[in-house]
PDB file of C-alpha atoms in Angstrom:
ATOM      1  CA  MET A 207    -154.730 -27.178  40.378  1.00 40.00           C
ATOM      2  CA  ARG A 208    -158.568 -26.192  39.529  1.00 38.00           C
ATOM      3  CA  CYS A 209    -161.675 -28.376  39.688  1.00 42.00           C
ATOM      4  CA  LYS A 210    -164.024 -28.796  36.972  1.00 38.00           C
ATOM      5  CA  ALA A 211    -166.329 -25.756  38.313  1.00 40.00           C
ATOM      6  CA  GLY A 212    -163.368 -23.599  37.820  1.00 39.00           C
ATOM      7  CA  LEU A 213    -162.871 -22.913  41.642  1.00 37.00           C
ATOM      8  CA  PRO A 214    -159.713 -23.104  43.392  1.00 38.00           C
ATOM      9  CA  ARG A 215    -158.412 -26.355  45.098  1.00 36.00           C
ATOM     10  CA  SER A 216    -157.884 -24.289  48.147  1.00 35.00           C
ATOM     11  CA  HIS A 217    -161.623 -23.715  48.505  1.00 36.00           C
ATOM     12  CA  ILE A 218    -162.215 -27.371  49.012  1.00 34.00           C
ATOM     13  CA  GLY A 219    -163.342 -28.426  52.522  1.00 36.00           C
ATOM     14  CA  ASP A 220    -162.549 -32.393  52.847  1.00 38.00           C
ATOM     15  CA  ALA A 221    -164.912 -33.791  55.261  1.00 39.00           C
ATOM     16  CA  THR A 222    -162.690 -36.990  55.652  1.00 38.00           C
ATOM     17  CA  HIS A 223    -159.949 -34.740  56.887  1.00 38.00           C
ATOM     18  CA  ARG A 224    -160.289 -33.691  60.455  1.00 41.00           C
ATOM     19  CA  SER A 225    -161.473 -30.273  59.603  1.00 42.00           C
ATOM     20  CA  ARG A 226    -165.149 -29.000  58.973  1.00 41.00           C
ATOM     21  CA  PRO A 227    -166.456 -29.001  55.551  1.00 43.00           C
ATOM     22  CA  VAL A 228    -166.110 -25.541  54.031  1.00 40.00           C
ATOM     23  CA  LEU A 229    -169.721 -23.851  53.590  1.00 41.00           C
ATOM     24  CA  THR A 230    -168.688 -20.732  52.026  1.00 39.00           C
ATOM     25  CA  GLY A 231    -168.062 -20.099  48.300  1.00 40.00           C
ATOM     26  CA  GLY A 232    -166.184 -22.905  46.451  1.00 40.00           C
ATOM     27  CA  VAL A 233    -166.190 -26.694  46.667  1.00 41.00           C
ATOM     28  CA  VAL A 234    -167.554 -28.990  49.924  1.00 44.00           C
ATOM     29  CA  LEU A 235    -166.244 -32.677  49.585  1.00 43.00           C
ATOM     30  CA  LEU A 236    -167.889 -35.010  51.819  1.00 45.00           C
ATOM     31  CA  ALA A 237    -167.692 -38.654  52.158  1.00 44.00           C
ATOM     32  CA  VAL A 238    -170.738 -40.816  51.388  1.00 42.00           C
ATOM     33  CA  PRO A 239    -171.933 -44.093  50.371  1.00 43.00           C
ATOM     34  CA  GLY A 240    -171.238 -45.145  47.196  1.00 41.00           C
ATOM     35  CA  LYS A 241    -174.674 -45.162  45.289  1.00 37.00           C
ATOM     36  CA  THR A 242    -174.569 -41.067  45.834  1.00 40.00           C
ATOM     37  CA  PRO A 243    -173.781 -39.050  42.652  1.00 39.00           C
ATOM     38  CA  ALA A 244    -170.059 -38.228  42.544  1.00 38.00           C
ATOM     39  CA  VAL A 245    -170.744 -34.274  41.899  1.00 39.00           C
ATOM     40  CA  ARG A 246    -173.890 -32.242  42.525  1.00 41.00           C
ATOM     41  CA  LEU A 247    -174.098 -28.630  41.769  1.00 40.00           C
ATOM     42  CA  VAL A 248    -176.100 -27.031  44.682  1.00 44.00           C
ATOM     43  CA  ARG A 249    -176.875 -23.999  43.300  1.00 43.00           C
ATOM     44  CA  THR A 250    -175.595 -20.463  42.172  1.00 41.00           C
ATOM     45  CA  LEU A 251    -176.046 -17.289  44.241  1.00 43.00           C
ATOM     46  CA  GLY A 252    -174.831 -14.020  42.368  1.00 47.00           C
ATOM     47  CA  SER A 253    -171.287 -14.741  41.017  1.00 44.00           C
ATOM     48  CA  VAL A 254    -170.635 -17.092  44.157  1.00 45.00           C
ATOM     49  CA  HIS A 255    -171.019 -20.747  43.350  1.00 44.00           C
ATOM     50  CA  TYR A 256    -171.411 -23.842  45.978  1.00 44.00           C
ATOM     51  CA  LEU A 257    -170.407 -27.432  44.678  1.00 45.00           C
ATOM     52  CA  VAL A 258    -170.834 -30.398  46.405  1.00 46.00           C
ATOM     53  CA  VAL A 259    -168.469 -33.027  45.629  1.00 43.00           C
ATOM     54  CA  PHE A 260    -169.380 -36.252  47.168  1.00 42.00           C
ATOM     55  CA  LYS A 261    -166.579 -38.713  47.858  1.00 40.00           C
ATOM     56  CA  ARG A 262    -167.775 -42.275  47.644  1.00 37.00           C
ATOM     57  CA  THR A 263    -166.840 -44.490  50.188  1.00 38.00           C
ATOM     58  CA  SER A 264    -167.386 -48.201  50.848  1.00 34.00           C
ATOM     59  CA  PRO A 265    -169.740 -49.272  53.404  1.00 34.00           C
ATOM     60  CA  THR A 266    -168.119 -49.446  56.766  1.00 34.00           C
ATOM     61  CA  SER A 267    -169.239 -51.089  60.193  1.00 35.00           C
ATOM     62  CA  THR A 268    -170.285 -48.792  63.063  1.00 38.00           C
ATOM     63  CA  ALA A 269    -169.476 -49.718  66.732  1.00 41.00           C
ATOM     64  CA  LEU A 270    -172.577 -50.906  68.219  1.00 45.00           C
ATOM     65  CA  ARG A 271    -173.820 -48.388  70.812  1.00 51.00           C
ATOM     66  CA  ASN A 272    -172.902 -49.664  74.496  1.00 55.00           C
ATOM     67  CA  GLU A 273    -175.878 -47.997  76.525  1.00 63.00           C
ATOM     68  CA  THR A 274    -173.689 -48.792  79.629  1.00 69.00           C
ATOM     69  CA  SER A 275    -170.744 -46.521  78.824  1.00 82.00           C
ATOM     70  CA  PRO A 276    -170.421 -42.709  78.867  1.00 93.00           C
ATOM     71  CA  ALA A 277    -171.763 -40.943  75.847  1.00 95.00           C
ATOM     72  CA  ALA A 278    -168.216 -39.294  75.813  1.00 96.00           C
ATOM     73  CA  ARG A 279    -165.180 -39.159  77.656  1.00 96.00           C
ATOM     74  CA  ALA A 280    -161.627 -37.989  77.830  1.00 97.00           C
ATOM     75  CA  VAL A 281    -158.785 -39.294  79.327  1.00 97.00           C
ATOM     76  CA  GLU A 282    -155.584 -36.931  80.108  1.00 97.00           C
ATOM     77  CA  LEU A 283    -156.317 -35.019  77.142  1.00 97.00           C
ATOM     78  CA  THR A 284    -153.925 -32.143  76.261  1.00 97.00           C
ATOM     79  CA  LYS A 285    -153.671 -29.599  73.470  1.00 96.00           C
ATOM     80  CA  THR A 286    -151.039 -27.334  73.175  1.00 95.00           C
ATOM     81  CA  TYR A 287    -150.067 -24.405  70.641  1.00 93.00           C
ATOM     82  CA  GLY A 288    -146.557 -23.230  69.893  1.00 90.00           C
ATOM     83  CA  LYS A 289    -143.089 -24.263  71.238  1.00 86.00           C
ATOM     84  CA  GLY A 290    -140.892 -23.494  73.803  1.00 83.00           C
ATOM     85  CA  ASP A 291    -141.532 -20.662  75.981  1.00 82.00           C
ATOM     86  CA  ALA A 292    -144.377 -19.646  73.579  1.00 87.00           C
ATOM     87  CA  VAL A 293    -146.216 -22.872  74.442  1.00 90.00           C
ATOM     88  CA  VAL A 294    -149.950 -22.367  75.153  1.00 91.00           C
ATOM     89  CA  ARG A 295    -151.726 -25.596  77.079  1.00 92.00           C
ATOM     90  CA  ALA A 296    -155.384 -25.039  75.777  1.00 95.00           C
ATOM     91  CA  LEU A 297    -156.148 -28.559  77.442  1.00 96.00           C
ATOM     92  CA  ASP A 298    -153.679 -29.484  80.298  1.00 95.00           C
ATOM     93  CA  GLY A 299    -154.622 -33.338  81.226  1.00 95.00           C
ATOM     94  CA  VAL A 300    -158.299 -33.254  81.255  1.00 96.00           C
ATOM     95  CA  ASP A 301    -160.138 -36.300  82.398  1.00 97.00           C
ATOM     96  CA  VAL A 302    -164.159 -36.017  81.892  1.00 97.00           C
ATOM     97  CA  GLU A 303    -167.083 -37.911  81.261  1.00 97.00           C
ATOM     98  CA  PHE A 304    -170.384 -36.921  79.646  1.00 97.00           C
ATOM     99  CA  GLU A 305    -173.317 -39.197  80.647  1.00 95.00           C
ATOM    100  CA  ARG A 306    -176.039 -40.638  78.425  1.00 95.00           C
ATOM    101  CA  GLY A 307    -179.386 -39.211  78.414  1.00 96.00           C
ATOM    102  CA  ARG A 308    -177.993 -36.054  80.460  1.00 97.00           C
ATOM    103  CA  PHE A 309    -177.663 -32.689  79.496  1.00 97.00           C
ATOM    104  CA  THR A 310    -173.937 -31.126  80.551  1.00 98.00           C
ATOM    105  CA  ALA A 311    -173.007 -27.472  80.352  1.00 97.00           C
ATOM    106  CA  VAL A 312    -169.409 -26.738  80.010  1.00 97.00           C
ATOM    107  CA  MET A 313    -168.534 -23.347  81.359  1.00 95.00           C
ATOM    108  CA  GLY A 314    -165.316 -21.257  82.055  1.00 90.00           C
ATOM    109  CA  PRO A 315    -163.773 -17.864  81.149  1.00 87.00           C
ATOM    110  CA  SER A 316    -162.639 -17.206  77.877  1.00 85.00           C
ATOM    111  CA  GLY A 317    -159.550 -19.010  76.797  1.00 87.00           C
ATOM    112  CA  SER A 318    -160.249 -21.894  79.501  1.00 91.00           C
ATOM    113  CA  GLY A 319    -160.670 -24.600  76.737  1.00 93.00           C
ATOM    114  CA  LYS A 320    -164.152 -25.010  76.371  1.00 93.00           C
ATOM    115  CA  SER A 321    -164.610 -25.197  72.616  1.00 92.00           C
ATOM    116  CA  THR A 322    -161.000 -26.720  72.106  1.00 95.00           C
ATOM    117  CA  LEU A 323    -162.411 -29.657  74.719  1.00 96.00           C
ATOM    118  CA  MET A 324    -165.563 -29.928  72.583  1.00 94.00           C
ATOM    119  CA  HIS A 325    -163.672 -29.864  69.268  1.00 93.00           C
ATOM    120  CA  CYS A 326    -161.040 -32.555  70.379  1.00 95.00           C
ATOM    121  CA  MET A 327    -163.919 -34.810  71.781  1.00 95.00           C
ATOM    122  CA  ALA A 328    -165.950 -34.569  68.393  1.00 92.00           C
ATOM    123  CA  GLY A 329    -163.130 -35.472  66.281  1.00 92.00           C
ATOM    124  CA  LEU A 330    -163.236 -31.629  64.847  1.00 92.00           C
ATOM    125  CA  ASP A 331    -159.455 -31.251  66.373  1.00 93.00           C
ATOM    126  CA  VAL A 332    -156.719 -33.606  67.157  1.00 94.00           C
ATOM    127  CA  PRO A 333    -155.252 -33.663  70.835  1.00 95.00           C
ATOM    128  CA  THR A 334    -151.654 -33.327  71.257  1.00 96.00           C
ATOM    129  CA  SER A 335    -151.746 -36.224  73.644  1.00 96.00           C
ATOM    130  CA  GLY A 336    -154.499 -38.126  75.830  1.00 97.00           C
ATOM    131  CA  ARG A 337    -157.362 -39.850  74.392  1.00 96.00           C
ATOM    132  CA  ALA A 338    -160.964 -39.167  73.593  1.00 96.00           C
ATOM    133  CA  PHE A 339    -163.984 -41.615  73.237  1.00 96.00           C
ATOM    134  CA  VAL A 340    -167.371 -41.442  71.647  1.00 95.00           C
ATOM    135  CA  GLY A 341    -169.014 -44.390  73.377  1.00 93.00           C
ATOM    136  CA  ASP A 342    -166.578 -47.165  73.394  1.00 92.00           C
ATOM    137  CA  GLN A 343    -165.009 -45.825  70.214  1.00 93.00           C
ATOM    138  CA  GLU A 344    -161.592 -44.324  70.610  1.00 95.00           C
ATOM    139  CA  ILE A 345    -161.496 -41.353  68.105  1.00 95.00           C
ATOM    140  CA  GLU A 346    -157.575 -41.435  67.561  1.00 93.00           C
ATOM    141  CA  LEU A 347    -158.033 -45.210  66.218  1.00 94.00           C
ATOM    142  CA  LEU A 348    -160.503 -44.278  63.421  1.00 94.00           C
ATOM    143  CA  ASP A 349    -159.076 -43.743  60.021  1.00 93.00           C
ATOM    144  CA  ASP A 350    -160.369 -40.707  57.973  1.00 91.00           C
ATOM    145  CA  THR A 351    -163.417 -42.632  56.711  1.00 91.00           C
ATOM    146  CA  GLY A 352    -164.267 -44.046  60.145  1.00 92.00           C
ATOM    147  CA  LEU A 353    -163.789 -40.562  61.300  1.00 91.00           C
ATOM    148  CA  THR A 354    -166.150 -39.199  58.697  1.00 89.00           C
ATOM    149  CA  ASP A 355    -168.895 -41.694  59.447  1.00 88.00           C
ATOM    150  CA  MET A 356    -168.645 -41.053  63.026  1.00 90.00           C
ATOM    151  CA  ARG A 357    -169.308 -37.776  62.914  1.00 89.00           C
ATOM    152  CA  ARG A 358    -171.921 -38.151  60.250  1.00 86.00           C
ATOM    153  CA  ASP A 359    -173.908 -41.140  62.171  1.00 88.00           C
ATOM    154  CA  ARG A 360    -173.258 -40.675  65.711  1.00 92.00           C
ATOM    155  CA  ILE A 361    -172.723 -36.997  66.579  1.00 94.00           C
ATOM    156  CA  GLY A 362    -174.832 -34.049  66.054  1.00 93.00           C
ATOM    157  CA  PHE A 363    -173.558 -30.448  65.794  1.00 93.00           C
ATOM    158  CA  VAL A 364    -174.899 -27.073  66.740  1.00 92.00           C
ATOM    159  CA  PHE A 365    -172.694 -24.065  66.310  1.00 88.00           C
ATOM    160  CA  GLN A 366    -172.942 -20.350  67.285  1.00 86.00           C
ATOM    161  CA  SER A 367    -172.897 -19.270  63.746  1.00 87.00           C
ATOM    162  CA  PHE A 368    -175.565 -21.739  62.778  1.00 89.00           C
ATOM    163  CA  ASN A 369    -173.188 -22.876  59.697  1.00 90.00           C
ATOM    164  CA  LEU A 370    -176.537 -23.367  57.270  1.00 94.00           C
ATOM    165  CA  VAL A 371    -175.703 -23.708  53.495  1.00 95.00           C
ATOM    166  CA  PRO A 372    -176.777 -20.169  52.503  1.00 95.00           C
ATOM    167  CA  THR A 373    -178.033 -21.544  48.938  1.00 96.00           C
ATOM    168  CA  LEU A 374    -180.279 -24.334  50.311  1.00 96.00           C
ATOM    169  CA  THR A 375    -183.666 -23.750  51.954  1.00 97.00           C
ATOM    170  CA  ALA A 376    -184.249 -24.519  55.642  1.00 97.00           C
ATOM    171  CA  GLY A 377    -186.022 -27.921  54.737  1.00 97.00           C
ATOM    172  CA  GLU A 378    -182.979 -28.919  52.495  1.00 96.00           C
ATOM    173  CA  ASN A 379    -180.392 -27.916  55.447  1.00 96.00           C
ATOM    174  CA  ILE A 380    -182.185 -30.025  57.748  1.00 96.00           C
ATOM    175  CA  THR A 381    -182.139 -33.106  55.591  1.00 96.00           C
ATOM    176  CA  LEU A 382    -178.763 -32.498  54.292  1.00 93.00           C
ATOM    177  CA  PRO A 383    -176.973 -35.118  56.650  1.00 91.00           C
ATOM    178  CA  ILE A 384    -179.451 -37.874  55.357  1.00 91.00           C
ATOM    179  CA  ASP A 385    -179.018 -36.628  51.842  1.00 91.00           C
ATOM    180  CA  LEU A 386    -175.271 -37.053  51.905  1.00 86.00           C
ATOM    181  CA  ALA A 387    -175.852 -40.452  53.516  1.00 86.00           C
ATOM    182  CA  GLY A 388    -178.113 -41.890  51.034  1.00 88.00           C
ATOM    183  CA  ALA A 389    -180.811 -42.743  53.588  1.00 90.00           C
ATOM    184  CA  GLU A 390    -184.385 -42.400  53.871  1.00 93.00           C
ATOM    185  CA  ILE A 391    -186.044 -39.600  55.352  1.00 93.00           C
ATOM    186  CA  ASP A 392    -188.037 -40.329  58.557  1.00 94.00           C
ATOM    187  CA  GLN A 393    -190.970 -38.097  57.587  1.00 96.00           C
ATOM    188  CA  ALA A 394    -192.745 -38.748  61.182  1.00 96.00           C
ATOM    189  CA  TRP A 395    -189.450 -37.483  62.833  1.00 95.00           C
ATOM    190  CA  PHE A 396    -188.971 -34.640  60.405  1.00 96.00           C
ATOM    191  CA  ASP A 397    -192.482 -33.317  60.936  1.00 96.00           C
ATOM    192  CA  TYR A 398    -192.258 -33.571  65.010  1.00 95.00           C
ATOM    193  CA  LEU A 399    -188.847 -31.840  64.682  1.00 95.00           C
ATOM    194  CA  VAL A 400    -189.920 -28.745  62.692  1.00 95.00           C
ATOM    195  CA  GLY A 401    -193.330 -28.590  64.574  1.00 94.00           C
ATOM    196  CA  ALA A 402    -191.609 -28.438  67.742  1.00 92.00           C
ATOM    197  CA  LEU A 403    -189.057 -26.141  66.647  1.00 93.00           C
ATOM    198  CA  GLY A 404    -191.853 -23.840  65.031  1.00 93.00           C
ATOM    199  CA  ILE A 405    -190.317 -23.607  61.700  1.00 95.00           C
ATOM    200  CA  ALA A 406    -192.878 -25.754  59.681  1.00 95.00           C
ATOM    201  CA  ASP A 407    -193.879 -22.653  58.032  1.00 95.00           C
ATOM    202  CA  ARG A 408    -190.108 -21.377  56.921  1.00 95.00           C
ATOM    203  CA  LEU A 409    -189.138 -24.616  55.264  1.00 97.00           C
ATOM    204  CA  SER A 410    -188.893 -23.042  51.900  1.00 97.00           C
ATOM    205  CA  HIS A 411    -186.827 -19.885  53.003  1.00 97.00           C
ATOM    206  CA  ARG A 412    -183.185 -19.420  52.564  1.00 97.00           C
ATOM    207  CA  PRO A 413    -180.988 -18.652  55.656  1.00 96.00           C
ATOM    208  CA  SER A 414    -180.909 -14.787  54.598  1.00 95.00           C
ATOM    209  CA  GLU A 415    -184.708 -14.856  54.517  1.00 97.00           C
ATOM    210  CA  MET A 416    -184.838 -16.088  58.330  1.00 95.00           C
ATOM    211  CA  SER A 417    -183.975 -14.619  61.766  1.00 93.00           C
ATOM    212  CA  GLY A 418    -181.098 -15.720  63.763  1.00 92.00           C
ATOM    213  CA  GLY A 419    -183.471 -17.532  66.207  1.00 92.00           C
ATOM    214  CA  GLN A 420    -185.175 -19.159  63.146  1.00 94.00           C
ATOM    215  CA  GLN A 421    -181.724 -20.084  61.664  1.00 94.00           C
ATOM    216  CA  GLN A 422    -180.542 -21.728  64.853  1.00 93.00           C
ATOM    217  CA  ARG A 423    -183.788 -23.901  65.316  1.00 93.00           C
ATOM    218  CA  VAL A 424    -182.992 -25.216  61.620  1.00 96.00           C
ATOM    219  CA  ALA A 425    -179.474 -25.901  62.798  1.00 94.00           C
ATOM    220  CA  CYS A 426    -180.734 -27.765  65.875  1.00 94.00           C
ATOM    221  CA  ALA A 427    -183.176 -30.069  63.286  1.00 95.00           C
ATOM    222  CA  ARG A 428    -180.368 -30.767  61.091  1.00 95.00           C
ATOM    223  CA  ALA A 429    -178.349 -31.860  64.142  1.00 94.00           C
ATOM    224  CA  LEU A 430    -181.195 -34.346  65.532  1.00 93.00           C
ATOM    225  CA  ILE A 431    -182.713 -35.433  62.001  1.00 94.00           C
ATOM    226  CA  ARG A 432    -180.518 -38.616  61.936  1.00 92.00           C
ATOM    227  CA  ARG A 433    -181.275 -39.382  65.806  1.00 92.00           C
ATOM    228  CA  PRO A 434    -177.570 -39.171  66.752  1.00 93.00           C
ATOM    229  CA  GLU A 435    -176.464 -40.617  70.190  1.00 92.00           C
ATOM    230  CA  LEU A 436    -174.722 -37.330  71.214  1.00 95.00           C
ATOM    231  CA  ILE A 437    -175.270 -33.547  70.357  1.00 96.00           C
ATOM    232  CA  PHE A 438    -172.272 -31.017  70.711  1.00 96.00           C
ATOM    233  CA  ALA A 439    -173.621 -27.608  70.967  1.00 94.00           C
ATOM    234  CA  ASP A 440    -170.925 -24.704  71.011  1.00 91.00           C
ATOM    235  CA  GLU A 441    -172.304 -21.701  72.242  1.00 91.00           C
ATOM    236  CA  PRO A 442    -175.659 -22.241  70.382  1.00 92.00           C
ATOM    237  CA  THR A 443    -177.416 -18.930  72.049  1.00 90.00           C
ATOM    238  CA  GLY A 444    -174.400 -16.477  71.754  1.00 88.00           C
ATOM    239  CA  ASN A 445    -175.960 -14.910  68.597  1.00 86.00           C
ATOM    240  CA  LEU A 446    -179.598 -15.037  69.745  1.00 89.00           C
ATOM    241  CA  ASP A 447    -181.849 -12.696  71.900  1.00 89.00           C
ATOM    242  CA  SER A 448    -183.118 -13.793  75.063  1.00 91.00           C
ATOM    243  CA  SER A 449    -186.306 -14.769  73.938  1.00 91.00           C
ATOM    244  CA  SER A 450    -184.785 -16.958  71.216  1.00 90.00           C
ATOM    245  CA  SER A 451    -182.269 -18.393  73.591  1.00 91.00           C
ATOM    246  CA  ALA A 452    -184.941 -19.637  75.950  1.00 93.00           C
ATOM    247  CA  GLU A 453    -186.875 -21.094  73.203  1.00 92.00           C
ATOM    248  CA  LEU A 454    -184.068 -23.112  71.916  1.00 92.00           C
ATOM    249  CA  LEU A 455    -182.970 -24.276  75.364  1.00 95.00           C
ATOM    250  CA  GLU A 456    -186.382 -25.223  76.374  1.00 95.00           C
ATOM    251  CA  PHE A 457    -186.082 -27.497  73.327  1.00 94.00           C
ATOM    252  CA  LEU A 458    -182.926 -28.833  74.151  1.00 95.00           C
ATOM    253  CA  ARG A 459    -184.065 -29.850  77.228  1.00 96.00           C
ATOM    254  CA  ARG A 460    -186.874 -31.574  75.951  1.00 94.00           C
ATOM    255  CA  SER A 461    -184.921 -33.516  73.779  1.00 95.00           C
ATOM    256  CA  VAL A 462    -183.134 -34.970  76.843  1.00 96.00           C
ATOM    257  CA  THR A 463    -186.230 -35.294  78.802  1.00 95.00           C
ATOM    258  CA  GLU A 464    -188.454 -36.653  76.521  1.00 93.00           C
ATOM    259  CA  HIS A 465    -186.289 -38.554  74.016  1.00 93.00           C
ATOM    260  CA  ASP A 466    -183.316 -39.738  76.169  1.00 94.00           C
ATOM    261  CA  GLN A 467    -180.748 -37.432  73.931  1.00 95.00           C
ATOM    262  CA  SER A 468    -177.412 -36.789  75.179  1.00 96.00           C
ATOM    263  CA  ILE A 469    -176.231 -33.153  75.167  1.00 97.00           C
ATOM    264  CA  VAL A 470    -172.918 -31.356  75.837  1.00 97.00           C
ATOM    265  CA  MET A 471    -173.241 -27.557  75.476  1.00 97.00           C
ATOM    266  CA  VAL A 472    -170.381 -24.951  75.682  1.00 95.00           C
ATOM    267  CA  THR A 473    -171.981 -21.895  77.142  1.00 94.00           C
ATOM    268  CA  HIS A 474    -170.812 -18.514  79.075  1.00 91.00           C
ATOM    269  CA  ASP A 475    -174.460 -18.013  80.311  1.00 93.00           C
ATOM    270  CA  PRO A 476    -175.433 -18.883  83.768  1.00 95.00           C
ATOM    271  CA  ARG A 477    -179.177 -18.822  82.743  1.00 95.00           C
ATOM    272  CA  GLY A 478    -178.445 -21.474  79.929  1.00 95.00           C
ATOM    273  CA  ALA A 479    -176.343 -23.691  82.111  1.00 96.00           C
ATOM    274  CA  ALA A 480    -179.278 -23.703  84.391  1.00 97.00           C
ATOM    275  CA  TYR A 481    -181.271 -25.802  81.504  1.00 97.00           C
ATOM    276  CA  ALA A 482    -178.933 -28.592  82.282  1.00 97.00           C
ATOM    277  CA  ASP A 483    -178.289 -31.625  84.779  1.00 97.00           C
ATOM    278  CA  ARG A 484    -174.910 -30.914  85.529  1.00 97.00           C
ATOM    279  CA  VAL A 485    -172.374 -28.015  85.093  1.00 97.00           C
ATOM    280  CA  VAL A 486    -168.545 -28.866  84.515  1.00 97.00           C
ATOM    281  CA  PHE A 487    -166.142 -25.843  84.914  1.00 96.00           C
ATOM    282  CA  LEU A 488    -163.003 -25.252  83.047  1.00 95.00           C
ATOM    283  CA  ALA A 489    -159.902 -22.964  83.917  1.00 93.00           C
ATOM    284  CA  ASP A 490    -156.572 -22.771  82.142  1.00 92.00           C
ATOM    285  CA  GLY A 491    -157.245 -25.841  80.295  1.00 94.00           C
ATOM    286  CA  ARG A 492    -158.450 -28.039  83.556  1.00 95.00           C
ATOM    287  CA  VAL A 493    -161.527 -29.231  84.793  1.00 96.00           C
ATOM    288  CA  VAL A 494    -161.876 -27.378  88.318  1.00 94.00           C
ATOM    289  CA  GLY A 495    -165.270 -28.207  89.620  1.00 93.00           C
ATOM    290  CA  GLU A 496    -169.063 -29.391  88.700  1.00 95.00           C
ATOM    291  CA  LEU A 497    -172.305 -28.546  89.789  1.00 95.00           C
ATOM    292  CA  LEU A 498    -175.367 -31.021  89.653  1.00 96.00           C
ATOM    293  CA  SER A 499    -179.010 -29.773  89.336  1.00 96.00           C
ATOM    294  CA  PRO A 500    -177.777 -26.113  88.743  1.00 96.00           C
ATOM    295  CA  THR A 501    -179.484 -23.025  88.905  1.00 96.00           C
ATOM    296  CA  ALA A 502    -178.361 -19.726  87.305  1.00 96.00           C
ATOM    297  CA  ASP A 503    -177.746 -18.416  91.065  1.00 96.00           C
ATOM    298  CA  SER A 504    -175.582 -21.358  92.238  1.00 95.00           C
ATOM    299  CA  VAL A 505    -173.757 -21.215  88.707  1.00 95.00           C
ATOM    300  CA  VAL A 506    -172.579 -17.632  89.345  1.00 94.00           C
ATOM    301  CA  GLU A 507    -171.962 -18.447  92.859  1.00 91.00           C
ATOM    302  CA  GLN A 508    -169.566 -21.385  91.982  1.00 89.00           C
ATOM    303  CA  MET A 509    -167.885 -19.186  89.229  1.00 85.00           C
ATOM    304  CA  MET A 510    -167.361 -16.352  91.947  1.00 84.00           C
ATOM    305  CA  LYS A 511    -165.754 -18.926  94.093  1.00 81.00           C
ATOM    306  CA  LEU A 512    -163.340 -19.745  91.053  1.00 75.00           C
ATOM    307  CA  GLY A 513    -162.480 -16.200  91.248  1.00 66.00           C
ATOM    308  CA  LYS A 514    -163.646 -15.866  87.481  1.00 49.00           C
TER     309      LYS A 514
END
């Protein structure tokens, strides 16, 4: 089966399903309010076409934010792969809470379950058992439309690989969540973000015309543009040099201190973790410790105690 643009159906990324929309050549299918056009050709780059198909959805109510509840929490969260003797427990009964208005870093060796935990708590992956909450909303109880609405309206994402749409300018990438929601841009907030991130002079540039640090700052602005109640950042400095990493981490720190943002950041870098209010340590799919008011030295010391 082929869509009107002549692209294989296998290239369609459906945001109503529990996987990220495809941001490579092909079709991106995203759920948006009913007034948004059904199909929009974004742009053609060489022989690769990028088509955004907007799936119209009826308005749904969003759970009111309970400021006294954690920003997110997991209860006995388990994720396994394989069967029998070959089973791998990526998460092994994780219980953890992430407070509102705090910056939490999640650390652990490769394969400890850091990214799997974040993906399950953000509704990007489905746990084998256990429960995950954003605020008071249990993710597993949401239907596909509710899950899409939650990820679009209540959560911001920053990934190591930036995940910018290559055919859109920096400004268009930043406002993409608002455009998809059919909402109005808060120009004052937009201006603040691009000014604070130092990308006001790059708004007309496409990702290929920007450095890695600039691309990640655009991704941060996109994550914050709708003022979500929670930001998940998965190794956001992994592809950056030390100077760009420090600038990005300082911005995330200010977002918490000055704007009461809630941030959960997966990282392997003790210096990055030192920007957080709290560090949660994972090993073998389990929470094995935590630090409050961390420093780079105390994080390294804790990792050594864990034998990692």
